[in-house]
CSV table of C-alpha atoms in Angstrom, one decimal:
chain,number,residue,atom,x,y,z
A,1,UNK,CA,12.0,-19.3,13.0
A,2,UNK,CA,11.7,-21.9,10.2
A,3,UNK,CA,13.9,-22.7,7.0
A,4,UNK,CA,13.8,-20.7,4.2
A,5,UNK,CA,11.7,-22.6,1.3
A,6,UNK,CA,12.0,-22.0,-2.3
A,7,UNK,CA,8.4,-22.0,-3.5
A,8,UNK,CA,8.6,-21.5,-7.2
A,9,UNK,CA,11.0,-21.6,-9.7
A,10,UNK,CA,12.5,-18.2,-11.2
A,11,UNK,CA,9.1,-17.3,-12.4
A,12,UNK,CA,9.7,-13.5,-12.5
A,13,UNK,CA,12.2,-11.4,-14.3
A,14,UNK,CA,11.6,-8.2,-11.6
A,15,UNK,CA,9.0,-10.0,-9.0
A,16,UNK,CA,7.9,-7.4,-6.4
A,17,UNK,CA,4.7,-6.7,-4.5
A,18,UNK,CA,3.6,-9.8,-2.8
A,19,UNK,CA,0.0,-9.5,-1.1
A,20,UNK,CA,-2.3,-12.2,0.4
A,21,UNK,CA,-5.6,-12.3,-0.9
A,22,UNK,CA,-8.2,-13.8,1.6
A,23,UNK,CA,-10.9,-14.5,-1.0
A,24,UNK,CA,-9.2,-17.0,-2.9
A,25,UNK,CA,-6.6,-18.0,-0.6
A,26,UNK,CA,-3.9,-17.0,-3.0
A,27,UNK,CA,-0.8,-15.1,-2.9
A,28,UNK,CA,-0.2,-12.6,-5.8
A,29,UNK,CA,2.8,-10.4,-6.8
A,30,UNK,CA,3.9,-8.6,-10.1
A,31,UNK,CA,6.5,-9.3,-12.7
A,32,UNK,CA,6.8,-5.5,-12.9
A,33,UNK,CA,8.5,-4.8,-15.8
A,34,UNK,CA,6.6,-7.2,-18.2
A,35,UNK,CA,3.0,-6.1,-16.9
A,36,UNK,CA,2.0,-9.3,-15.6
A,37,UNK,CA,0.4,-10.4,-11.9
A,38,UNK,CA,1.2,-13.8,-10.8
A,39,UNK,CA,-1.0,-16.0,-8.3
A,40,UNK,CA,0.2,-18.7,-6.3
A,41,UNK,CA,-2.1,-21.1,-5.0
A,42,UNK,CA,0.1,-22.8,-2.1
A,43,UNK,CA,-2.2,-25.8,-1.8
A,44,UNK,CA,-1.6,-27.2,-5.3
A,45,UNK,CA,1.4,-25.1,-6.2
A,46,UNK,CA,-0.3,-24.0,-9.1
A,47,UNK,CA,1.0,-20.3,-10.6
A,48,UNK,CA,-1.2,-18.4,-13.1
A,49,UNK,CA,0.2,-15.4,-14.7
A,50,UNK,CA,-2.1,-12.4,-16.2
A,51,UNK,CA,-0.9,-9.5,-18.4
A,52,UNK,CA,-2.4,-6.3,-17.3
A,53,UNK,CA,-0.2,-3.6,-18.8
A,54,UNK,CA,3.4,-2.7,-19.8
A,55,UNK,CA,4.4,-1.9,-16.2
A,56,UNK,CA,2.4,-3.4,-13.3
A,57,UNK,CA,4.0,-2.2,-10.0
A,58,UNK,CA,1.7,-3.0,-7.3
A,59,UNK,CA,-1.6,-5.0,-7.0
A,60,UNK,CA,-4.3,-5.3,-3.8
A,61,UNK,CA,-7.3,-6.7,-3.3
A,62,UNK,CA,-10.6,-4.8,-3.4
A,63,UNK,CA,-13.3,-5.2,-0.8
A,64,UNK,CA,-16.0,-5.9,-3.3
A,65,UNK,CA,-13.9,-8.2,-5.5
A,66,UNK,CA,-11.3,-7.7,-7.9
A,67,UNK,CA,-8.2,-6.0,-7.6
A,68,UNK,CA,-6.6,-2.5,-7.8
A,69,UNK,CA,-3.4,-1.9,-9.6
A,70,UNK,CA,-0.9,0.5,-10.3
A,71,UNK,CA,0.5,0.6,-13.7
A,72,UNK,CA,3.4,2.8,-15.3
A,73,UNK,CA,2.0,6.1,-14.9
A,74,UNK,CA,-1.2,5.7,-12.7
A,75,UNK,CA,-4.1,3.0,-11.6
A,76,UNK,CA,-6.3,0.3,-13.0
A,77,UNK,CA,-9.0,-1.6,-11.6
A,78,UNK,CA,-9.5,-5.6,-12.2
A,79,UNK,CA,-12.2,-7.7,-12.5
A,80,UNK,CA,-12.0,-11.7,-13.6
A,81,UNK,CA,-12.2,-10.6,-17.1
A,82,UNK,CA,-11.4,-6.8,-17.6
A,83,UNK,CA,-8.9,-4.2,-16.7
A,84,UNK,CA,-10.1,-0.7,-16.5
A,85,UNK,CA,-7.2,1.7,-17.0
A,86,UNK,CA,-7.9,4.8,-15.0
A,87,UNK,CA,-6.8,8.2,-16.4
A,88,UNK,CA,-2.8,8.5,-16.4
A,89,UNK,CA,-1.3,10.7,-13.5
A,90,UNK,CA,1.5,12.2,-15.7
A,91,UNK,CA,2.6,11.9,-19.3
A,92,UNK,CA,6.8,11.9,-18.7
A,93,UNK,CA,7.5,8.4,-19.9
A,94,UNK,CA,10.7,8.8,-17.8
A,95,UNK,CA,8.7,8.0,-14.4
A,96,UNK,CA,7.1,5.1,-13.5
A,97,UNK,CA,5.0,3.6,-10.5
A,98,UNK,CA,7.0,1.4,-8.0
A,99,UNK,CA,5.5,0.3,-4.7
A,100,UNK,CA,2.2,0.3,-2.9
A,101,UNK,CA,-0.1,-0.5,-0.2
A,102,UNK,CA,-3.7,0.6,1.2
A,103,UNK,CA,-4.2,2.5,4.1
A,104,UNK,CA,-7.0,1.5,7.0
A,105,UNK,CA,-9.6,3.7,5.3
A,106,UNK,CA,-9.2,1.9,2.0
A,107,UNK,CA,-7.3,3.9,0.1
A,108,UNK,CA,-4.7,2.8,-2.4
A,109,UNK,CA,-1.1,4.5,-2.3
A,110,UNK,CA,1.4,3.9,-4.8
A,111,UNK,CA,5.0,5.6,-4.8
A,112,UNK,CA,6.9,6.6,-7.9
A,113,UNK,CA,10.8,6.5,-9.3
A,114,UNK,CA,12.3,7.9,-12.8
A,115,UNK,CA,13.7,4.9,-14.4
A,116,UNK,CA,17.2,6.2,-13.8
A,117,UNK,CA,16.6,6.7,-10.3
A,118,UNK,CA,17.3,10.5,-10.3
A,119,UNK,CA,17.0,12.1,-6.9
A,120,UNK,CA,13.9,14.1,-6.0
A,121,UNK,CA,11.9,13.1,-9.2
A,122,UNK,CA,9.4,10.7,-7.2
A,123,UNK,CA,6.1,11.2,-5.5
A,124,UNK,CA,4.0,9.3,-3.6
A,125,UNK,CA,0.1,9.1,-5.1
A,126,UNK,CA,-3.0,8.4,-3.3
A,127,UNK,CA,-5.9,6.7,-5.1
A,128,UNK,CA,-9.4,7.3,-3.6
A,129,UNK,CA,-12.5,4.7,-3.5
A,130,UNK,CA,-14.2,7.2,-5.4
A,131,UNK,CA,-11.3,7.6,-8.3
A,132,UNK,CA,-10.0,10.5,-7.1
A,133,UNK,CA,-6.1,10.9,-7.3
A,134,UNK,CA,-4.2,13.0,-4.9
A,135,UNK,CA,-0.1,13.6,-4.5
A,136,UNK,CA,0.6,12.6,-0.9
A,137,UNK,CA,4.5,13.3,-0.6
A,138,UNK,CA,6.8,14.9,-3.2
A,139,UNK,CA,10.6,15.3,-3.5
A,140,UNK,CA,11.2,11.6,-3.3
A,141,UNK,CA,13.9,9.3,-5.0
A,142,UNK,CA,12.5,5.7,-4.8
A,143,UNK,CA,9.7,5.4,-3.2
A,144,UNK,CA,9.3,1.9,-2.0
A,145,UNK,CA,7.8,-0.1,0.9
A,146,UNK,CA,4.6,1.2,3.0
A,147,UNK,CA,2.7,-0.5,5.4
A,148,UNK,CA,0.4,0.3,8.6
A,149,UNK,CA,0.9,-1.1,12.0
A,150,UNK,CA,-2.4,-3.5,13.2
A,151,UNK,CA,-4.0,-0.6,15.1
A,152,UNK,CA,-3.7,1.7,12.4
A,153,UNK,CA,-1.8,4.5,14.2
A,154,UNK,CA,1.6,4.5,12.0
A,155,UNK,CA,2.7,3.8,8.8
A,156,UNK,CA,6.2,2.6,8.1
A,157,UNK,CA,7.9,3.7,4.7
A,158,UNK,CA,10.8,3.7,2.7
A,159,UNK,CA,12.5,6.0,0.4
A,160,UNK,CA,15.1,3.5,-0.8
A,161,UNK,CA,17.8,6.4,-1.4
A,162,UNK,CA,17.7,7.4,2.1
A,163,UNK,CA,18.7,4.2,3.2
A,164,UNK,CA,16.1,4.6,6.4
A,165,UNK,CA,13.1,3.2,7.5
A,166,UNK,CA,10.8,6.0,8.4
A,167,UNK,CA,7.5,6.2,10.4
A,168,UNK,CA,4.5,8.6,9.9
A,169,UNK,CA,1.6,9.1,12.3
A,170,UNK,CA,-1.5,8.5,10.7
A,171,UNK,CA,-4.9,10.5,11.5
A,172,UNK,CA,-8.0,8.5,11.0
A,173,UNK,CA,-10.0,11.3,11.2
A,174,UNK,CA,-8.2,12.9,8.3
A,175,UNK,CA,-6.7,10.2,6.7
A,176,UNK,CA,-3.3,12.4,6.9
A,177,UNK,CA,0.2,11.3,7.2
A,178,UNK,CA,2.5,13.2,9.2
A,179,UNK,CA,5.2,13.7,11.8
A,180,UNK,CA,7.6,11.8,9.6
A,181,UNK,CA,10.5,10.3,11.9
A,182,UNK,CA,13.7,8.2,10.8
A,183,UNK,CA,13.4,4.8,12.9
A,184,UNK,CA,16.0,2.4,11.4
A,185,UNK,CA,19.3,3.6,9.3
A,186,UNK,CA,20.5,0.4,7.0
A,187,UNK,CA,24.1,0.8,6.3
A,188,UNK,CA,24.7,0.6,2.5
A,189,UNK,CA,27.0,-2.1,2.8
A,190,UNK,CA,24.2,-4.5,4.1
A,191,UNK,CA,21.7,-3.5,1.1
A,192,UNK,CA,19.3,-1.4,0.3
A,193,UNK,CA,15.8,-1.0,1.8
A,194,UNK,CA,13.1,-2.3,-0.3
A,195,UNK,CA,9.8,-3.6,0.2
A,196,UNK,CA,8.1,-4.3,3.8
A,197,UNK,CA,5.5,-5.5,5.8
A,198,UNK,CA,4.4,-5.8,9.7
A,199,UNK,CA,4.0,-8.4,12.3
A,200,UNK,CA,1.6,-8.4,15.0
A,201,UNK,CA,4.2,-7.3,17.4
A,202,UNK,CA,4.8,-4.3,15.2
A,203,UNK,CA,8.1,-5.4,14.0
A,204,UNK,CA,9.0,-4.5,10.7
A,205,UNK,CA,10.3,-7.0,7.7
A,206,UNK,CA,12.1,-5.1,5.0
A,207,UNK,CA,14.0,-6.8,2.0
A,208,UNK,CA,17.4,-5.8,1.3
A,209,UNK,CA,18.1,-5.3,-2.4
A,210,UNK,CA,21.5,-6.0,-3.2
A,211,UNK,CA,22.0,-7.5,0.4
A,212,UNK,CA,20.7,-11.3,0.0
A,213,UNK,CA,18.5,-11.3,3.3
A,214,UNK,CA,15.4,-9.8,4.8
A,215,UNK,CA,15.8,-8.2,8.3
A,216,UNK,CA,13.4,-7.8,11.0
A,217,UNK,CA,13.6,-4.7,13.2
A,218,UNK,CA,11.4,-3.9,16.4
A,219,UNK,CA,9.2,-1.0,16.6
A,220,UNK,CA,12.2,1.0,18.3
A,221,UNK,CA,14.7,0.4,15.4
A,222,UNK,CA,16.5,-2.7,16.9
A,223,UNK,CA,17.6,-5.4,14.8
A,224,UNK,CA,16.3,-8.5,16.0
A,225,UNK,CA,16.0,-11.0,13.1
A,226,UNK,CA,18.2,-11.9,9.6
A,227,UNK,CA,16.7,-14.1,7.2
A,228,UNK,CA,19.4,-14.9,4.7
A,229,UNK,CA,18.4,-16.0,0.8
A,230,UNK,CA,20.4,-17.7,-1.8
A,231,UNK,CA,19.7,-14.5,-4.1
A,232,UNK,CA,21.3,-11.2,-4.2
A,233,UNK,CA,18.1,-9.3,-5.2
A,234,UNK,CA,15.0,-10.0,-2.5
A,235,UNK,CA,12.5,-6.9,-3.1
A,236,UNK,CA,9.7,-7.3,-1.0
A,237,UNK,CA,7.8,-9.6,1.7
A,238,UNK,CA,4.4,-10.1,2.7
A,239,UNK,CA,2.5,-12.2,5.2
A,240,UNK,CA,0.0,-14.9,4.0
A,241,UNK,CA,-1.6,-18.2,4.4
A,242,UNK,CA,-4.8,-18.8,6.4
A,243,UNK,CA,-3.3,-17.8,9.7
A,244,UNK,CA,-0.9,-15.1,8.3
A,245,UNK,CA,2.1,-17.2,9.6
A,246,UNK,CA,3.9,-17.6,6.5
A,247,UNK,CA,6.2,-14.7,5.3
A,248,UNK,CA,6.6,-14.8,1.3
A,249,UNK,CA,9.5,-12.8,-0.2
A,250,UNK,CA,9.7,-11.8,-3.8
A,251,UNK,CA,13.3,-11.6,-5.6
A,252,UNK,CA,14.5,-9.9,-9.0
A,253,UNK,CA,16.7,-10.9,-11.5
A,254,UNK,CA,16.9,-7.9,-12.9
A,255,UNK,CA,20.4,-6.3,-13.8
A,256,UNK,CA,22.2,-9.5,-12.7
A,257,UNK,CA,24.6,-10.8,-14.7
A,258,UNK,CA,23.7,-13.2,-17.5
A,259,UNK,CA,25.8,-15.9,-15.9
A,260,UNK,CA,24.1,-15.4,-12.4
A,261,UNK,CA,23.1,-19.0,-11.5
A,262,UNK,CA,21.0,-18.4,-8.6
A,263,UNK,CA,17.4,-18.9,-8.1
A,264,UNK,CA,17.1,-15.3,-8.4
A,265,UNK,CA,13.1,-14.4,-9.5
A,266,UNK,CA,11.6,-17.0,-7.6
A,267,UNK,CA,9.5,-16.9,-4.3
A,268,UNK,CA,10.5,-18.0,-1.2
A,269,UNK,CA,8.4,-18.5,2.2
A,270,UNK,CA,9.9,-19.0,5.8
A,271,UNK,CA,7.3,-19.4,9.0
A,272,UNK,CA,8.6,-16.8,11.5
A,273,UNK,CA,8.0,-17.1,15.1
A,274,UNK,CA,5.5,-14.1,15.0
A,275,UNK,CA,2.9,-13.9,12.8
A,276,UNK,CA,1.5,-11.2,10.9
A,277,UNK,CA,-2.2,-9.9,10.0
A,278,UNK,CA,-4.4,-9.0,6.9
A,279,UNK,CA,-3.3,-6.1,4.6
A,280,UNK,CA,-6.1,-3.3,4.3
A,281,UNK,CA,-8.1,-3.8,1.1
A,282,UNK,CA,-9.1,-1.3,-1.3
A,283,UNK,CA,-12.6,0.3,-0.6
A,284,UNK,CA,-13.4,1.2,-4.4
């Protein structure tokens, strides 16, 4: 496995949700609590920043061009020069969106959390290509990483409060998630599981908030790799680059002491031995 490289300065206060966008060969991620989407051109190193809303939690490319995003209490559709905010999913200002992904059928999911992380107040919501929103899971606490295996048959999922990584069977005929099963238990002393992604062998890469590392687990739950970072709060990871061989890792400064001198908030990159594969796009 390669060496961890710092790709950007600490450009985000709370960097989250990286995704590779093949259409323009850029990595995008969010500075969540200021409501900005950042984009990196890995060839030139140029970073651009676009304000979307007071909070932007997750972003994915749309198959017809543009982006879909989760904002504080709902979803938004973005073109190059416009932001269309869809109707809010709820009115309670104490709950916000947190992390999301698209499924093999082109639907965009995003899970929520209470700002104070109160147990059981979160849910997983799904935006269909036609604009309909459904609530898929309830009784969650901090809905976080979500990703599908390459064959689409399994979804990996994190509710951070459980300190687990679970799988769901995914039925492409009905589009339902079912048979939730705990696969990985993350000891609290090594950090809290946050955002995740998968490689071509079915290995799951998960960022460990307050753990200063990204772990890779085999499909059977065995720990197979540890990537240590010079920051306490990695938040999420995603494969990118033309061959999806680079693992990008977002990080956060949120909640750190004012005298923290680490490069928290920077974007990092490493090239593992096993590559990833393209994320699903939103069909709407």
